[in-house]
Short mmCIF file of C-alpha atoms in Angstrom, two decimals:
data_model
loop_
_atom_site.label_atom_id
_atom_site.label_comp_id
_atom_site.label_asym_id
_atom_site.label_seq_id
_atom_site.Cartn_x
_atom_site.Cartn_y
_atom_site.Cartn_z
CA UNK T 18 90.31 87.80 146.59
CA UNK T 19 86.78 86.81 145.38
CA UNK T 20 84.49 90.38 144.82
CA UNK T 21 80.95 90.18 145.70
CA UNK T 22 78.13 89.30 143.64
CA UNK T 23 76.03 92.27 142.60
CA UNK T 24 72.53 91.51 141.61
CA UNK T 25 71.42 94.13 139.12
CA UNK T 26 67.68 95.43 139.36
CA UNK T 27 65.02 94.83 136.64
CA UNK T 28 64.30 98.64 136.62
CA UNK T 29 67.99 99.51 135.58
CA UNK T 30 67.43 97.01 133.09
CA UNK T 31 64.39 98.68 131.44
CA UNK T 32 65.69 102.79 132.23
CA UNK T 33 68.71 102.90 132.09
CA UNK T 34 70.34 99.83 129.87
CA UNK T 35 67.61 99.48 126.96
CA UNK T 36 66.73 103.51 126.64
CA UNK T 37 70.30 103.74 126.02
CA UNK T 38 70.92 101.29 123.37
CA UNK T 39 67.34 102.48 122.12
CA UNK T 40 68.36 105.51 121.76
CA UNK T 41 71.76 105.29 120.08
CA UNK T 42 70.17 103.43 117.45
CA UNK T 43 67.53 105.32 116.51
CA UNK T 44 69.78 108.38 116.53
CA UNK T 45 71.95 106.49 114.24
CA UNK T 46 69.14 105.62 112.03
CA UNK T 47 68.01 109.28 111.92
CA UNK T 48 72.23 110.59 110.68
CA UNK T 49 72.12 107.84 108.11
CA UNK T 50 68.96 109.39 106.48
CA UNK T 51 69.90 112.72 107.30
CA UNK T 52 73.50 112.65 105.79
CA UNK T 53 71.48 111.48 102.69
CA UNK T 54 69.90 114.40 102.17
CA UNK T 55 72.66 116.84 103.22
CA UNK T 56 75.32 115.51 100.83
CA UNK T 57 75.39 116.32 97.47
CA UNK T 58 74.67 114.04 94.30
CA UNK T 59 78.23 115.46 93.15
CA UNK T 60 80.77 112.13 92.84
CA UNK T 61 82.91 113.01 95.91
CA UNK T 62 86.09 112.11 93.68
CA UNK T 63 86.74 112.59 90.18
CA UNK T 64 87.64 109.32 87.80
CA UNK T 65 90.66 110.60 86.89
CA UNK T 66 92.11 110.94 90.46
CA UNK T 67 90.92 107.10 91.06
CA UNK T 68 92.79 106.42 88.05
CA UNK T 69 96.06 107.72 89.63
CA UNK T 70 95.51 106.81 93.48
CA UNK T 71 94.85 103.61 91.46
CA UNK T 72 98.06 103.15 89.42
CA UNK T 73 100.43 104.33 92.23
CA UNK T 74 98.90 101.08 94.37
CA UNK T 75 99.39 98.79 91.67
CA UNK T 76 103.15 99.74 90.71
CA UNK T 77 103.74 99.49 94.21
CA UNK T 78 102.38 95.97 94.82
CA UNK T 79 104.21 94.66 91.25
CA UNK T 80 107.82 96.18 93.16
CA UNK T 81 106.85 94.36 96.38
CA UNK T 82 105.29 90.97 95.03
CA UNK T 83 108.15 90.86 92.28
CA UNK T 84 109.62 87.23 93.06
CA UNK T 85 106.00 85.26 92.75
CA UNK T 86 105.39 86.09 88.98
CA UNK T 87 107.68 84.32 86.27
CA UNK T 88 110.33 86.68 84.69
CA UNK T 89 108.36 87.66 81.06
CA UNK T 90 105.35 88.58 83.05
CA UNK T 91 107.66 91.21 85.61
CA UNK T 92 108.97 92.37 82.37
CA UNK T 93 105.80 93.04 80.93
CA UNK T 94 103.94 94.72 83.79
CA UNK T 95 107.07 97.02 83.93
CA UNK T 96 107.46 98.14 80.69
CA UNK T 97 103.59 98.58 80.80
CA UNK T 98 104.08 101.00 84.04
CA UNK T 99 107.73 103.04 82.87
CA UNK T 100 107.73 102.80 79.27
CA UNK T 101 108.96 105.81 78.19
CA UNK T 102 106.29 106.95 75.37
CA UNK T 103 103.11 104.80 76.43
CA UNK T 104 104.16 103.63 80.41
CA UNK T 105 101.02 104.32 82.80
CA UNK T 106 103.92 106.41 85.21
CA UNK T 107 104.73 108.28 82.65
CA UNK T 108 101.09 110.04 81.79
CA UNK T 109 101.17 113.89 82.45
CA UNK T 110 99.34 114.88 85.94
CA UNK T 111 96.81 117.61 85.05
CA UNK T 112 95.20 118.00 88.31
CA UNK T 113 97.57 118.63 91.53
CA UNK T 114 94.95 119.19 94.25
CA UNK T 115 93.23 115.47 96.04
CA UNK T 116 89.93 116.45 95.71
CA UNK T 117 89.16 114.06 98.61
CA UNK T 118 91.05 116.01 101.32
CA UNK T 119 90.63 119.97 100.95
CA UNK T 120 92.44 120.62 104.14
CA UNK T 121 95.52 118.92 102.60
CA UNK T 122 94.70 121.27 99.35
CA UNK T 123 95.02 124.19 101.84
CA UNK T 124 97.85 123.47 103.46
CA UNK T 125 100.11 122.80 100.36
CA UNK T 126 98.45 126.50 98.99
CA UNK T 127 95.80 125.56 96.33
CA UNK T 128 92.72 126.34 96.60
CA UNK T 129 90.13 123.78 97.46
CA UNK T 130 86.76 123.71 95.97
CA UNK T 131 84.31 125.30 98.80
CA UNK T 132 81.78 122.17 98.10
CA UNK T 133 84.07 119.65 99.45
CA UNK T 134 84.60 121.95 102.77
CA UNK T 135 80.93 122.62 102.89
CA UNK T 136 80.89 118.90 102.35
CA UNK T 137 83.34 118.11 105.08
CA UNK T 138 81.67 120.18 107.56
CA UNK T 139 78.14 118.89 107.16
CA UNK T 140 79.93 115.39 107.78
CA UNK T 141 81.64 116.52 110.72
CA UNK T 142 78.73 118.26 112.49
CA UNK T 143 76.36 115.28 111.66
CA UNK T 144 78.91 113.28 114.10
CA UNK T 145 79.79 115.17 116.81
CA UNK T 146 76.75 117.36 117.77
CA UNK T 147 74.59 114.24 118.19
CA UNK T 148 77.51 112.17 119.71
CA UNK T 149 77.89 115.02 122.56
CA UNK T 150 74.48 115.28 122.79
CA UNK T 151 74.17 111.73 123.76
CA UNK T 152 77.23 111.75 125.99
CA UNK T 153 75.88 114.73 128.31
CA UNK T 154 72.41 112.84 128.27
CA UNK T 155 73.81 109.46 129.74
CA UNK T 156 76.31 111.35 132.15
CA UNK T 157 73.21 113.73 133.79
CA UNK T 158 71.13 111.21 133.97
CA UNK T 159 72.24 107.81 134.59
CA UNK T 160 75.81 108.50 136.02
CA UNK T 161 77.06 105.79 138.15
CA UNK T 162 74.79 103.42 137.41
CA UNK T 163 75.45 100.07 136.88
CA UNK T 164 73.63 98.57 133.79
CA UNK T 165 75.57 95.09 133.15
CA UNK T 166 77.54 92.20 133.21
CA UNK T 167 80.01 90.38 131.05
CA UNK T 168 79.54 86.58 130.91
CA UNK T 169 83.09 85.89 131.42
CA UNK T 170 86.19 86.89 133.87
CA UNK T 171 88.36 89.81 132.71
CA UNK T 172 91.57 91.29 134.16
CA UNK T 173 92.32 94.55 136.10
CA UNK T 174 93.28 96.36 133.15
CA UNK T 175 89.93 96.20 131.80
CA UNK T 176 88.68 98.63 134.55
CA UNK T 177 89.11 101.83 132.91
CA UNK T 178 87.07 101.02 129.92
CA UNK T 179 84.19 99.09 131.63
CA UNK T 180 83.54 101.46 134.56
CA UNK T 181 84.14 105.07 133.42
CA UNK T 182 82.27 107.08 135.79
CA UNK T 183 82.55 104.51 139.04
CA UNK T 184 85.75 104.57 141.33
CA UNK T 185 85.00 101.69 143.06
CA UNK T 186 87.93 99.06 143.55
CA UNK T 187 85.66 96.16 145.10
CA UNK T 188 83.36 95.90 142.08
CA UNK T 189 84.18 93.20 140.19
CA UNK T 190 85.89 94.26 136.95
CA UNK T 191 83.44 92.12 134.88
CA UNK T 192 80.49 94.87 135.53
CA UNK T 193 79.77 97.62 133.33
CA UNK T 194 78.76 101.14 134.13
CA UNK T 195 76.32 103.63 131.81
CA UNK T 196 79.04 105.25 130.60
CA UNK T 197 80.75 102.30 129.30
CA UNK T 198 77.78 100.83 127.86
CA UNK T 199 77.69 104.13 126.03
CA UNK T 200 80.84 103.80 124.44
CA UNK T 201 80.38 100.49 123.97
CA UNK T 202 77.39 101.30 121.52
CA UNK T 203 79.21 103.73 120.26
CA UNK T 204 81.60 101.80 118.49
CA UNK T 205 79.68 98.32 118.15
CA UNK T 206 76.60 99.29 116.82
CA UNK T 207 78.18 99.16 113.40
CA UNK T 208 76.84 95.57 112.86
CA UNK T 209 73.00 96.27 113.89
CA UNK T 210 73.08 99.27 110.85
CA UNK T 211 74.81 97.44 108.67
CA UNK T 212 71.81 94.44 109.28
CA UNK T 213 68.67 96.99 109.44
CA UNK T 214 70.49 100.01 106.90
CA UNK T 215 72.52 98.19 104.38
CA UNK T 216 76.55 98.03 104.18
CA UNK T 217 76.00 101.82 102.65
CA UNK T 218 75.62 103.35 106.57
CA UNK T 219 77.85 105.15 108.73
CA UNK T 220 80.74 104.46 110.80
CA UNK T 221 81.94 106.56 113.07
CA UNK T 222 85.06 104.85 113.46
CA UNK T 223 85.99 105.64 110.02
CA UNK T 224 85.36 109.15 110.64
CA UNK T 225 86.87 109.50 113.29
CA UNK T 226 89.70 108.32 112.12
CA UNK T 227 89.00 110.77 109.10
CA UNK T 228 89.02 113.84 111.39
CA UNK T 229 92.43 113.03 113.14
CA UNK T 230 94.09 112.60 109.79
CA UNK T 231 92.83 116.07 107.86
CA UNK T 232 95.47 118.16 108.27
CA UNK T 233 97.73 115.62 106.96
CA UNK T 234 98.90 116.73 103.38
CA UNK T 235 98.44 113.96 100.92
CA UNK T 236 101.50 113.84 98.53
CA UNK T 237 100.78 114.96 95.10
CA UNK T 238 100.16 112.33 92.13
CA UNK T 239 102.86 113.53 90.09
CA UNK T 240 105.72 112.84 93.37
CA UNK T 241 103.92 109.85 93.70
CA UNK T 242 103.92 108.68 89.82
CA UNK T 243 107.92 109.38 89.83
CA UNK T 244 108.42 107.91 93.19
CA UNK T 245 106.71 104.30 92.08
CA UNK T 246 108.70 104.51 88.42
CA UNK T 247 111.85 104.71 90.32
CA UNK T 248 111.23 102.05 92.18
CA UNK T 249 110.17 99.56 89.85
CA UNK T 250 113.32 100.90 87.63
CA UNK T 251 115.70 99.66 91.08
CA UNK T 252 113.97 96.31 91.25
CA UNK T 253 116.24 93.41 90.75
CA UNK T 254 114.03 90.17 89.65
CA UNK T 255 114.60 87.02 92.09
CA UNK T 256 111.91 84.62 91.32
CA UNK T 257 111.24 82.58 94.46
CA UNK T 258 109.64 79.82 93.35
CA UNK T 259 112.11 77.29 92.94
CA UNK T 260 113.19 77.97 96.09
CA UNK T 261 109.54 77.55 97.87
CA UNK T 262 109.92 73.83 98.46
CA UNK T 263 113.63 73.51 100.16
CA UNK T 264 112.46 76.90 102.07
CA UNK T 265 108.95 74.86 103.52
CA UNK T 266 110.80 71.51 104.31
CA UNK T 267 113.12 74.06 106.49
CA UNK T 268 110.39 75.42 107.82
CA UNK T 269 108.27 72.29 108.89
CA UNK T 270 111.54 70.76 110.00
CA UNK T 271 112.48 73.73 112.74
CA UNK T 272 108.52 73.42 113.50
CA UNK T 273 108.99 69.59 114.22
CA UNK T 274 112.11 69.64 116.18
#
């Protein structure tokens, strides 16, 4: 079934599409400078916490990577992690709070420090009160209004996140509604700040993903340290080089037939 064309207006173009994007982006502009001044010149994280968030990664990558590094070097990257007297696991964990997620602090019973909430909140606040600002803005005013068009064909399934806000089964699925082209900002706009701000900006992605996971509890570094020296005590050493040619002529032959 072909759709028919829709010929968008000029005047949607220039109040509705552009004061849209316009306006995103300057309100981004505005929470990158303004999160600059609300957060503290305090280092978010202290050294020592790197240190061990740090440590955990690397034993964990030597235990997983174990068959592409010669047999002397395995052995000396362990004994350098679980040494008994002087191993990097075995270091005594003074702190047991992550000083990067207070809500997990709270929820294992320690108390956080009230600058990181105060912190977390002024973070949290900066994103969604403008964000719903926006949102009711575009849905009073320009609500079922059709701003644009993608330059290429698209499936059914692509409805729901182009047209939010139009129940309309004979537009064509390649046409995008306000509400859409909100979103659509919302989460590609990181780019255009990155260009005009510097890689240092905000994105909202990231903190959203933040917000979802902050009542997680983070483990605490001295489970973790234990956790990584056991398993790099359990590895068995299989160096997989020699094996790496027969294993690619196997390969490229199952490929070619």
């Amino acid at each position: 079934m072909v759709l028919p064309e829709v010929y968008l207006d000029a005047q949607i173009r220039n109040w509705v599409l552009v004061p849209i994007s316009f306006t995103m982006f300057v309100v981004g502009v505005l929470r990158h400078f303004m999160n600059k001044l609300m957060t503290s010149t305090k280092a978010t994280a202290e050294l020592k916490s790197i240190r061990e968030a740090q440590c955990v990664m690397r034993a964990g990558r030597l235990a997983t990577n174990v068959g592409y590094i010669p047999h002397r070097a395995f052995r000396t990257k362990r004994y350098f992690f679980t040494n008994k007297e002087t191993g990097a696991l075995h270091e005594k964990i003074e702190s047991k709070n992550d000083p990067m997620n207070p809500m997990a602090s709270m929820a294992s019973g320690q108390p956080a420090d009230p600058s990181q909430l105060v912190e977390m909140m002024k973070k949290s606040m900066g994103m969604v009160v403008p964000q719903m600002l926006i949102f009711q803005w575009v849905s009073f005013f320009f609500s079922g209004f059709v701003v644009a068009k993608v330059p290429f064909p698209l499936t059914m399934r692509f409805r729901g996140m182009l047209q939010r806000g139009i129940d309309l089964n004979s537009l064509d699925v390649a046409y995008v509604s306000s509400l859409s082209w909100y979103f659509l900002n919302l989460f590609g706009m990181r780019g255009l700040f990155s260009l005009v701000l510097g890689e240092n900006t905000i994105d909202d992605t990231a903190m959203m993903q933040q917000q979802m996971s902050m009542g997680m509890q983070a483990p605490e570094a001295s489970k973790a340290y234990t956790q990584a020296k056991e398993n790099l005590d359990l590895v068995m050493y299989r160096w997989f080089m020699p094996d790496m040619e027969g294993s690619c002529v196997n390969l490229l032959k199952q490929k070619v037939g």
